[in-house]
Coordinates of C-alpha atoms and ligand atoms in Angstrom, one line a residue:
Chain A
M209 CA 134.1 141.4 -144.2
K210 CA 137.0 139.5 -142.8
K211 CA 136.5 136.4 -140.7
N212 CA 136.2 136.9 -136.9
K213 CA 139.7 134.9 -136.2
R214 CA 140.5 133.2 -132.8
Y215 CA 142.5 135.3 -130.7
S216 CA 145.8 133.7 -129.3
I217 CA 149.3 134.4 -128.9
F218 CA 149.9 133.4 -132.5
S219 CA 147.5 135.9 -133.8
L220 CA 148.9 138.5 -131.7
L221 CA 152.5 137.8 -133.2
R222 CA 150.9 137.6 -136.7
N223 CA 149.5 140.9 -136.3
A224 CA 152.4 142.5 -134.6
R225 CA 154.2 142.1 -138.0
N226 CA 151.8 144.4 -139.7
Y227 CA 151.9 146.8 -137.0
H228 CA 148.3 145.8 -135.8
E229 CA 146.8 147.3 -138.9
N230 CA 145.2 144.1 -140.0
W231 CA 143.1 143.0 -137.3
A232 CA 139.5 141.4 -138.5
E233 CA 136.6 143.5 -137.0
A234 CA 135.4 142.0 -133.8
W235 CA 131.6 141.8 -135.0
R236 CA 129.9 142.6 -138.1
S237 CA 127.5 145.5 -138.9
P238 CA 124.9 143.8 -140.9
E239 CA 121.4 145.4 -142.3
P240 CA 118.6 144.4 -140.3
K241 CA 116.7 141.5 -141.7
P242 CA 112.7 141.8 -142.0
S243 CA 112.4 139.2 -139.2
Y244 CA 114.2 137.0 -136.8
D245 CA 113.4 134.2 -134.3
A246 CA 114.1 136.6 -131.4
I247 CA 115.1 140.0 -130.9
I248 CA 117.1 141.3 -127.8
V249 CA 116.8 145.2 -127.0
G250 CA 119.6 146.9 -125.4
G251 CA 123.4 146.4 -126.2
G252 CA 124.6 146.4 -122.5
G253 CA 126.1 143.4 -120.9
H254 CA 122.9 141.8 -120.0
G255 CA 121.4 142.0 -123.6
L256 CA 124.7 140.9 -125.1
A257 CA 125.0 138.0 -122.6
T258 CA 121.5 136.9 -123.4
A259 CA 122.2 136.9 -127.2
Y260 CA 125.3 134.9 -126.8
Y261 CA 123.4 132.2 -124.6
L262 CA 120.5 131.9 -126.8
A263 CA 122.8 130.9 -129.6
K264 CA 125.1 128.8 -127.6
E265 CA 123.0 127.2 -125.1
H266 CA 119.8 127.0 -127.1
G267 CA 120.7 126.8 -130.6
I268 CA 118.8 129.9 -131.4
T269 CA 121.1 131.7 -133.7
N270 CA 118.6 133.8 -135.9
V271 CA 118.8 136.6 -133.5
A272 CA 119.2 140.3 -133.6
L273 CA 120.5 142.4 -130.9
V274 CA 119.4 146.1 -131.1
E275 CA 121.1 148.8 -129.6
K276 CA 120.3 152.5 -129.9
G277 CA 123.9 153.9 -129.8
P278 CA 127.1 151.9 -129.8
I279 CA 127.0 148.9 -127.6
G280 CA 128.4 148.9 -124.1
L281 CA 128.4 152.5 -123.5
G282 CA 125.2 152.4 -121.1
N283 CA 125.6 151.3 -117.5
T284 CA 128.0 148.4 -118.4
G285 CA 130.6 151.0 -119.8
R286 CA 130.2 153.3 -116.7
N287 CA 130.3 150.9 -113.7
T288 CA 133.1 150.5 -111.2
T289 CA 133.2 146.8 -112.0
V290 CA 132.9 145.2 -108.4
I291 CA 132.1 141.3 -108.7
R292 CA 130.9 139.3 -105.8
S293 CA 128.3 136.8 -104.9
N294 CA 127.9 137.4 -101.0
Y295 CA 124.4 138.3 -100.9
L296 CA 122.1 137.6 -98.0
W297 CA 119.0 135.7 -99.4
D298 CA 119.2 132.2 -101.0
E299 CA 117.5 133.6 -104.4
S300 CA 120.2 136.2 -104.6
A301 CA 123.2 133.8 -103.8
A302 CA 122.0 131.4 -106.4
I303 CA 121.8 133.8 -109.3
Y304 CA 124.9 135.9 -108.4
E305 CA 126.8 132.7 -107.5
L306 CA 125.9 131.3 -110.9
S307 CA 127.2 134.5 -112.3
L308 CA 130.6 134.4 -110.5
K309 CA 131.2 130.7 -111.6
L310 CA 130.5 131.8 -115.2
F311 CA 132.9 134.9 -114.8
E312 CA 135.5 132.4 -113.6
G313 CA 135.5 130.6 -116.9
L314 CA 134.5 133.4 -119.2
S315 CA 137.6 134.6 -120.7
Q316 CA 138.2 131.0 -121.9
D317 CA 134.6 130.6 -123.1
L318 CA 134.4 133.8 -125.1
N319 CA 138.3 133.7 -126.1
F320 CA 138.2 137.3 -124.9
N321 CA 140.2 138.3 -121.9
V322 CA 137.9 139.9 -119.5
M323 CA 140.7 140.5 -117.0
L324 CA 138.7 139.0 -114.2
S325 CA 140.9 139.7 -111.1
Q326 CA 139.9 137.8 -107.9
R327 CA 141.6 140.2 -105.6
G328 CA 139.3 140.0 -102.7
L329 CA 136.4 142.2 -101.5
I330 CA 136.4 143.4 -98.1
S331 CA 133.6 144.8 -96.2
I332 CA 134.2 146.9 -93.3
G333 CA 132.2 147.7 -90.1
H334 CA 132.4 150.8 -88.0
N335 CA 130.1 150.0 -85.0
Q336 CA 128.5 147.1 -83.2
H337 CA 125.6 147.0 -85.4
D338 CA 127.5 146.9 -88.5
M339 CA 129.5 144.0 -87.1
R340 CA 126.5 142.0 -86.2
E341 CA 124.9 142.5 -89.4
I342 CA 128.3 141.6 -91.1
R343 CA 128.6 138.4 -89.2
R344 CA 125.1 137.4 -89.8
R345 CA 125.7 137.8 -93.6
V346 CA 128.9 135.8 -93.4
N347 CA 127.0 132.9 -92.0
A348 CA 123.9 133.0 -94.2
I349 CA 126.6 133.4 -97.1
R350 CA 128.6 130.2 -95.9
L351 CA 125.4 128.2 -95.6
N352 CA 124.8 128.7 -99.3
G353 CA 128.3 127.1 -99.7
I354 CA 129.8 130.7 -100.8
D355 CA 133.1 131.7 -99.5
S356 CA 133.1 134.4 -97.0
E357 CA 135.2 135.1 -93.8
M358 CA 135.3 137.4 -90.9
L359 CA 138.4 139.6 -90.8
S360 CA 140.1 140.5 -87.7
M361 CA 141.6 143.9 -87.0
A362 CA 145.2 142.5 -87.4
E363 CA 144.1 140.7 -90.9
L364 CA 142.6 143.9 -92.0
R365 CA 145.9 145.9 -91.1
E366 CA 147.9 143.2 -92.9
L367 CA 145.7 143.1 -96.2
V368 CA 145.4 146.8 -96.5
P369 CA 148.2 148.7 -94.5
I370 CA 147.0 152.2 -95.8
L371 CA 143.6 151.9 -94.3
N372 CA 143.0 154.1 -91.4
L373 CA 142.4 152.0 -88.4
S374 CA 142.9 154.4 -85.6
P375 CA 140.3 154.5 -83.0
N376 CA 140.4 158.4 -83.1
S377 CA 138.7 158.6 -86.6
R378 CA 135.3 159.8 -87.0
Y379 CA 133.9 156.5 -87.7
P380 CA 136.4 154.0 -86.4
V381 CA 136.8 150.7 -88.5
I382 CA 136.5 147.8 -86.1
G383 CA 136.4 144.9 -88.2
G384 CA 135.2 143.4 -91.3
S385 CA 134.7 140.4 -93.7
I386 CA 136.1 139.2 -97.0
Q387 CA 135.0 137.4 -99.9
R388 CA 138.2 136.2 -101.6
R389 CA 136.7 135.2 -104.8
G390 CA 135.2 138.7 -105.1
G391 CA 137.0 141.3 -107.3
I392 CA 136.9 143.4 -110.6
A393 CA 136.9 142.7 -114.2
R394 CA 137.2 144.9 -117.4
H395 CA 133.8 146.2 -118.2
D396 CA 134.2 146.9 -121.8
A397 CA 135.8 143.5 -122.3
V398 CA 132.7 141.9 -120.9
A399 CA 130.6 143.9 -123.5
W400 CA 133.1 143.4 -126.5
G401 CA 133.7 139.7 -125.6
Y402 CA 130.0 138.6 -125.6
A403 CA 129.3 140.7 -128.7
R404 CA 132.3 139.1 -130.6
A405 CA 131.1 135.7 -129.5
A406 CA 127.6 136.3 -130.2
D407 CA 128.4 137.6 -133.6
D408 CA 130.4 134.5 -134.2
R409 CA 127.3 132.3 -133.7
G410 CA 125.2 134.2 -136.1
V411 CA 123.7 137.0 -134.0
D412 CA 123.3 140.3 -135.9
I413 CA 124.5 143.1 -133.8
L414 CA 122.4 146.1 -135.0
Q415 CA 123.9 149.5 -133.5
H416 CA 122.5 152.9 -133.9
T417 CA 118.8 151.1 -134.0
E418 CA 116.5 152.5 -131.4
V419 CA 113.4 150.7 -130.3
T420 CA 110.6 153.3 -130.8
G421 CA 107.7 150.9 -130.0
F422 CA 106.2 147.3 -130.0
R423 CA 103.9 145.8 -132.3
I424 CA 101.2 144.0 -130.5
Q425 CA 98.3 141.8 -131.7
G426 CA 96.0 140.3 -129.4
G427 CA 98.1 140.4 -126.3
R428 CA 101.0 138.7 -128.2
V429 CA 104.3 140.8 -129.4
E430 CA 104.9 140.6 -133.2
G431 CA 108.1 142.8 -133.5
V432 CA 109.6 146.2 -132.7
E433 CA 109.5 149.4 -134.6
T434 CA 112.8 151.1 -134.9
N435 CA 114.5 154.1 -136.6
R436 CA 115.6 151.6 -139.3
G437 CA 112.0 150.1 -139.9
F438 CA 109.9 147.4 -138.4
I439 CA 111.6 144.1 -137.4
A440 CA 109.4 141.2 -136.8
A441 CA 110.1 138.4 -134.3
P442 CA 107.8 136.2 -131.9
K443 CA 110.2 136.6 -128.9
I444 CA 111.6 139.7 -127.5
G445 CA 113.9 140.0 -124.7
V446 CA 114.4 143.8 -123.2
A447 CA 117.3 144.8 -121.1
V448 CA 117.6 148.3 -121.3
A449 CA 118.5 149.2 -117.5
G450 CA 117.6 152.8 -116.8
H451 CA 115.2 153.0 -119.6
S452 CA 113.0 149.9 -118.7
S453 CA 110.0 152.1 -117.8
V454 CA 110.0 154.0 -121.0
L455 CA 109.8 150.7 -122.9
A456 CA 107.3 149.1 -120.7
E457 CA 105.0 152.2 -121.1
K458 CA 105.3 151.7 -124.9
A459 CA 104.2 148.1 -124.3
G460 CA 101.3 149.2 -122.3
F461 CA 102.3 148.1 -118.6
R462 CA 103.8 149.7 -115.4
L463 CA 107.0 148.7 -113.7
P464 CA 107.8 149.1 -109.9
I465 CA 111.0 150.8 -111.2
E466 CA 112.6 154.4 -110.8
S467 CA 115.7 155.6 -112.7
H468 CA 118.2 157.5 -110.7
P469 CA 121.8 158.9 -111.5
L470 CA 124.8 156.9 -110.1
Q471 CA 128.2 158.5 -110.2
A472 CA 131.7 157.3 -110.1
L473 CA 134.9 158.8 -110.6
V474 CA 138.7 157.9 -111.0
S475 CA 141.8 159.6 -110.0
E476 CA 145.2 160.1 -111.7
P477 CA 147.2 156.9 -112.2
L478 CA 149.2 155.9 -109.1
K479 CA 151.7 153.0 -108.4
P480 CA 150.2 150.0 -106.9
I481 CA 149.2 150.9 -103.5
F482 CA 146.4 148.6 -102.7
H483 CA 145.1 145.3 -104.2
T484 CA 141.7 144.4 -102.9
V485 CA 138.2 146.0 -103.2
I486 CA 137.0 147.8 -100.0
M487 CA 133.6 149.0 -99.2
S488 CA 132.0 150.5 -96.4
A489 CA 128.1 150.6 -96.2
T490 CA 128.2 153.0 -93.1
V491 CA 130.4 156.0 -94.4
H492 CA 129.4 154.9 -98.0
V493 CA 132.2 154.4 -100.4
Y494 CA 133.5 151.7 -102.4
L495 CA 137.0 151.8 -104.1
N496 CA 139.6 149.7 -105.7
Q497 CA 142.7 150.5 -107.8
S498 CA 142.4 149.6 -111.6
D499 CA 145.2 147.8 -113.5
R500 CA 146.2 151.2 -114.9
G501 CA 146.8 152.5 -111.4
E502 CA 143.6 154.7 -111.1
L503 CA 141.8 154.8 -108.0
V504 CA 138.0 153.7 -108.9
M505 CA 135.5 155.1 -106.6
G506 CA 131.7 154.8 -106.6
A507 CA 129.2 157.2 -105.0
G508 CA 125.6 157.0 -104.3
I509 CA 122.5 157.7 -106.1
D510 CA 120.9 161.0 -106.3
A511 CA 117.5 160.9 -104.4
F512 CA 115.3 162.1 -107.3
N513 CA 114.4 160.4 -110.7
S514 CA 116.4 161.4 -113.6
Y515 CA 117.3 160.4 -116.9
A516 CA 120.6 162.9 -117.3
Q517 CA 123.5 160.7 -117.2
R518 CA 125.2 163.0 -114.6
G519 CA 124.8 163.3 -110.7
S520 CA 125.0 165.9 -108.1
P521 CA 128.3 167.3 -106.8
M522 CA 127.1 167.1 -103.2
I523 CA 126.9 163.4 -103.6
L524 CA 130.4 163.2 -104.7
E525 CA 131.5 165.5 -101.8
D526 CA 130.0 163.0 -99.3
M527 CA 131.8 160.1 -100.9
L528 CA 135.0 161.8 -101.2
A529 CA 134.8 162.9 -97.4
A530 CA 134.2 159.2 -96.6
A531 CA 137.1 158.0 -98.7
V532 CA 139.6 160.5 -97.4
E533 CA 138.8 159.5 -93.8
L534 CA 139.3 155.9 -94.7
F535 CA 142.4 156.6 -96.7
P536 CA 144.0 159.9 -95.4
I537 CA 147.0 159.0 -97.9
F538 CA 144.7 159.7 -100.6
S539 CA 143.8 163.3 -99.7
R540 CA 146.0 165.0 -102.0
V541 CA 145.2 162.8 -105.1
K542 CA 144.0 164.4 -108.1
M543 CA 140.8 163.2 -109.5
M544 CA 140.7 163.0 -113.2
R545 CA 137.1 162.0 -114.5
Q546 CA 133.5 161.7 -113.3
W547 CA 130.5 160.5 -114.8
G548 CA 127.1 159.1 -114.2
G549 CA 124.7 156.3 -115.4
I550 CA 121.0 155.9 -115.2
V551 CA 120.2 152.9 -112.7
D552 CA 117.0 151.1 -112.6
I553 CA 115.8 150.8 -109.0
C554 CA 113.4 148.3 -107.6
P555 CA 111.5 148.7 -104.4
D556 CA 113.3 145.4 -103.0
A557 CA 116.7 146.2 -104.7
S558 CA 116.4 142.9 -106.6
P559 CA 116.1 142.4 -110.4
I560 CA 112.9 141.5 -112.4
I561 CA 113.5 138.8 -115.0
G562 CA 111.0 137.2 -116.9
K563 CA 107.4 137.4 -118.5
T564 CA 105.6 140.5 -118.8
P565 CA 101.6 141.1 -119.4
V566 CA 102.4 140.7 -123.2
A567 CA 102.9 137.3 -124.5
G568 CA 106.2 136.9 -126.1
L569 CA 107.6 139.9 -124.4
Y570 CA 110.1 139.4 -121.8
F571 CA 112.1 142.1 -119.5
N572 CA 115.2 141.9 -117.7
C573 CA 115.8 145.0 -115.6
G574 CA 116.0 146.3 -112.0
W575 CA 119.5 145.5 -111.4
G576 CA 120.2 149.0 -110.3
T577 CA 123.3 149.9 -108.7
G578 CA 124.9 146.2 -108.9
G579 CA 124.4 144.5 -112.2
F580 CA 127.6 144.3 -113.7
K581 CA 128.6 141.1 -111.6
S582 CA 125.3 139.5 -112.6
I583 CA 125.9 139.9 -116.4
P584 CA 126.9 136.3 -117.1
G585 CA 124.1 134.7 -114.8
S586 CA 121.4 136.9 -115.8
G587 CA 122.0 136.4 -119.5
F588 CA 122.2 132.7 -118.9
V589 CA 118.8 132.5 -117.4
F590 CA 117.2 135.2 -119.4
A591 CA 118.2 133.2 -122.5
H592 CA 116.8 130.1 -121.0
T593 CA 113.4 131.9 -120.1
I594 CA 113.1 133.4 -123.6
A595 CA 114.1 130.0 -125.3
Q596 CA 111.6 127.9 -123.3
G597 CA 108.9 130.3 -122.5
E598 CA 109.1 129.4 -119.1
P599 CA 111.6 130.9 -116.3
H600 CA 114.7 129.1 -115.5
E601 CA 114.5 127.8 -111.8
I602 CA 117.0 130.5 -110.8
A603 CA 115.1 133.3 -112.4
A604 CA 111.6 132.2 -111.4
P605 CA 111.8 134.0 -107.9
F606 CA 112.6 137.2 -109.6
A607 CA 109.4 137.3 -111.7
L608 CA 107.5 140.8 -112.2
D609 CA 104.5 139.1 -110.3
R610 CA 106.3 138.9 -106.9
F611 CA 104.8 142.5 -106.6
T612 CA 101.5 141.2 -106.6
S613 CA 102.1 138.1 -104.7
G614 CA 104.3 139.9 -102.0
A615 CA 107.1 137.4 -102.2
L616 CA 109.7 140.3 -102.3
I617 CA 113.5 139.6 -102.1
D618 CA 114.6 142.4 -99.9
E619 CA 118.4 142.9 -100.7
H620 CA 118.4 146.5 -99.2
G621 CA 121.6 146.7 -97.5
A622 CA 122.8 143.6 -99.0
A623 CA 125.7 145.6 -100.1
G624 CA 124.6 148.6 -97.9
V625 CA 126.2 150.7 -100.8
A626 CA 125.5 151.0 -104.3
H627 CA 127.7 149.0 -106.5
Chain B
M41 CA 122.6 171.1 -106.9
L42 CA 119.0 172.1 -107.6
H43 CA 117.7 175.5 -106.7
I44 CA 114.1 174.7 -105.4
E45 CA 111.4 177.4 -104.6
C46 CA 109.8 176.2 -101.5
P47 CA 106.1 177.6 -101.7
Y48 CA 106.4 178.5 -98.1
C49 CA 110.1 179.9 -97.9
G50 CA 111.1 180.8 -101.2
P51 CA 114.3 179.7 -103.2
R52 CA 116.5 177.3 -101.4
D53 CA 119.4 174.9 -102.2
E54 CA 118.5 171.4 -102.7
I55 CA 120.6 170.3 -99.7
E56 CA 117.9 171.7 -97.5
F57 CA 115.2 169.2 -99.1
S58 CA 114.6 165.6 -99.3
C59 CA 112.8 164.1 -102.3
G60 CA 109.6 161.8 -101.6
G61 CA 109.1 160.4 -105.0
E62 CA 106.1 160.5 -107.1
A63 CA 103.1 163.0 -106.0
H64 CA 99.5 162.4 -106.3
I65 CA 99.4 158.9 -105.3
A66 CA 96.0 158.7 -103.4
R67 CA 95.6 156.1 -100.7
P68 CA 92.7 153.6 -101.8
S69 CA 89.6 154.8 -100.2
E70 CA 88.2 151.3 -99.8
P71 CA 91.3 149.2 -99.3
E72 CA 89.5 146.0 -98.3
A73 CA 87.9 146.1 -101.7
L74 CA 91.2 146.0 -103.7
S75 CA 92.5 143.1 -105.7
D76 CA 96.2 142.0 -105.1
A77 CA 97.0 143.6 -108.6
E78 CA 95.5 147.0 -107.7
W79 CA 97.4 146.7 -104.3
A80 CA 100.6 146.2 -106.3
D81 CA 99.8 149.0 -108.5
Y82 CA 99.3 151.4 -105.6
L83 CA 102.4 150.2 -103.4
F84 CA 104.8 149.5 -105.9
M85 CA 104.3 150.6 -109.6
R86 CA 105.6 154.1 -110.4
A87 CA 105.5 156.7 -113.1
N88 CA 109.0 157.1 -114.2
P89 CA 108.8 159.3 -117.4
K90 CA 111.6 160.7 -119.2
G91 CA 110.3 164.2 -119.1
A92 CA 107.9 166.2 -116.9
L93 CA 107.1 164.2 -113.3
A94 CA 105.2 165.4 -110.5
E95 CA 107.0 164.5 -107.1
R96 CA 106.8 165.5 -103.5
W97 CA 109.6 167.3 -101.7
C98 CA 110.1 168.0 -98.0
H99 CA 111.8 171.1 -96.8
G100 CA 113.4 169.2 -94.1
L101 CA 115.9 172.2 -92.9
G102 CA 113.5 174.8 -93.5
C103 CA 109.8 175.0 -92.7
R104 CA 109.7 171.1 -92.7
R105 CA 106.6 171.2 -94.8
W106 CA 105.9 168.9 -97.9
F107 CA 104.9 170.4 -101.2
N108 CA 104.8 169.3 -104.9
V109 CA 107.3 169.9 -107.6
E110 CA 106.9 169.4 -111.4
R111 CA 110.3 168.6 -112.7
D112 CA 111.7 167.5 -115.8
T113 CA 113.8 164.4 -115.4
V114 CA 116.1 165.1 -118.5
S115 CA 117.0 168.8 -117.9
H116 CA 116.2 168.6 -114.1
E117 CA 114.4 172.2 -114.7
I118 CA 111.9 172.8 -112.1
L119 CA 108.8 173.7 -113.9
R120 CA 106.4 174.5 -111.0
T121 CA 106.3 174.0 -107.1
Y122 CA 102.8 174.1 -105.4
K123 CA 101.4 173.4 -102.1
M124 CA 100.0 170.0 -101.2
G125 CA 96.3 169.9 -102.1
E126 CA 96.6 172.6 -104.9
P127 CA 95.5 170.9 -108.4
R128 CA 98.4 169.4 -110.5
G129 CA 99.3 170.8 -113.8
G130 CA 101.3 168.6 -116.3
G131 CA 103.5 165.8 -115.7
S132 CA 103.3 162.1 -115.2
G133 CA 102.7 160.9 -111.8
G134 CA 99.8 159.9 -109.6
A135 CA 97.3 157.0 -109.9
G136 CA 96.4 156.0 -113.5
A137 CA 99.0 158.2 -115.1
Ligands
FAD92 C1 128.5 154.6 -111.7 C2 128.0 153.1 -111.7 C3 128.7 152.3 -111.0 C4 128.3 150.9 -110.8 N1 129.1 150.1 -110.2 C5 128.8 148.5 -110.2 C6 129.5 147.8 -109.6 O1 130.9 148.1 -109.2 N2 129.4 146.4 -109.7 C7 128.2 145.9 -110.3 O2 127.8 144.8 -110.4 N3 127.3 146.8 -110.9 C8 127.7 148.3 -110.9 N4 126.8 149.1 -111.5 C9 125.6 148.6 -112.2 C10 125.8 148.1 -113.5 O3 126.6 148.7 -114.3 C11 124.5 147.8 -114.3 O4 123.6 147.1 -113.4 C12 124.7 146.9 -115.5 O5 125.7 147.5 -116.2 C13 123.4 147.0 -116.2 O6 123.6 146.3 -117.5 P1 122.7 146.4 -118.7 O7 123.0 145.7 -119.7 O8 121.3 146.0 -118.1 O9 122.3 148.0 -118.9 P2 123.0 149.0 -119.8 O10 124.7 148.7 -119.9 O11 122.8 150.4 -119.4 O12 122.6 148.8 -121.4 C14 121.4 149.0 -121.7 C15 121.3 149.3 -123.3 O13 120.0 149.6 -123.6 C16 120.3 150.6 -124.7 N5 118.9 151.1 -124.9 C17 118.1 151.9 -124.0 N6 116.8 152.3 -124.7 C18 116.9 151.6 -126.0 C19 115.9 151.6 -127.0 N7 114.8 152.4 -127.1 N8 116.3 150.8 -128.1 C20 117.5 150.2 -128.0 N9 118.4 150.3 -127.1 C21 118.1 150.7 -126.1 C22 121.1 151.6 -124.0 O14 121.6 152.4 -125.1 C23 122.1 150.8 -123.4 O15 123.2 150.3 -124.1 C24 127.2 150.5 -111.6 C25 126.6 151.4 -112.4 C26 127.0 152.7 -112.5 C27 126.1 154.0 -113.2
ZN93 ZN1 110.0 175.7 -96.7

């Protein structure tokens, strides 16, 4: 096994000389040890970030990350990569802003270019109610010290000349807001960067290792059963998104989560035509143009529960109708690919982070349609929660027991759209 | 799009229906006797199986009646549709499941 070398302009030049055939592998593929100090289940962004921060912030390096397939091919590799921290409630603002701040230094921290592009994220309004809601949010967000501004029609026109601002459109645009620090990043790079950096600090990344059950004695977890045998650990963190209910059932408790398909699609590549992210809650669409020139668009969820990673065409049809209404110029663009992911929806549209009824077993789930942006922050507070055995203060409001106490964090309509 | 057999109108396209989530959740008969944890279970905790699920659908653009569907959440195959009040077959869903 070759050493995981630092990436730099020099390593790039060195490897260019060999036609890029001698790059060291980015992470090892070790055999599982019989036991670890901690196991993280789920090799999406949340699990990988958690493993990284366990090693980096808490010195817990004897860690296994267990993933049933290859890492990063769940929702993390399927999402439309919108990043923002303009959430309504203080609890959400705290965690999403922590995440955005970490994102801002992530490429340096991981020595891996996650291609963060803070190109600005625009929300548009189509009626008086939308505008009142947008203004309320802008004010609430600013009170939390997070950047957010109202946009006039003139500013909108200047930022996105191709946006249909005609008063005659079916749902005319009448204003909007912007978070200038919002934007997009490269989803695979986030997964791979965390994996490589975690591996570098000693974490064993075990791909093709599926958790099939938990060993629980006297209410305390002792390890996981997998297709590669039993692996022991006193602390286990689970971050499996759409499969959270399935694993909770194996551990003997219920979650307030339903799994739904969420779809996205990309067009053929175009020359640069717009450089922000645009979302509309009312007509339900969000889109941006990737660095490769493709239009990346996200649709809504199917209303029924599903574990099939595909959504219904009628959902796409609605979304495309909205996209073409807002951007008539795209009406003849060809769509190349479409796919779905299984998102874990909570009744209050906020995540669940922390303890479970089983001692030593922690869950991080319920990010639903919007948990790409939160990967760094979520991993940071979840690692703390697992290491200390007590919730990080930013994670505390997101405990599972909020459904018993009634202290819900209602972020429905925070985005208004699924992303 | 699913093809759903309404027990009153026969087979129709999914677009005529809306999904109401898990079926057979009975409202507690003695609400005042419930603990907070029991309330949480009734209000928020949901069967979310990978496999057969009993769920409610409403034929909003047809007879406008509610009925139950047993559906596989992986293949989306509809295993059975039946009227409200008729006994459930298989599929998770409902209190205690
Ligand atoms: C189409 C779409 C668009 C989206 N757009 C956005 C967006 O624009 N912005 C945003 O912030 N969020 C977005 N999201 C949401 C975001 O993708 C997710 O919230 C986030 O990626 C969840 O990350 P995760 O690590 O929790 O889950 P995942 O990336 O799904 O990883 C979970 C992993 O657990 C593994 N696993 C499951 N069961 C087991 C088992 N038994 N044993 C071992 N491993 C197991 C899976 O194989 C998977 O790799 C979108 C989602 C979708 C589907
Ligand atoms: Zn009917």
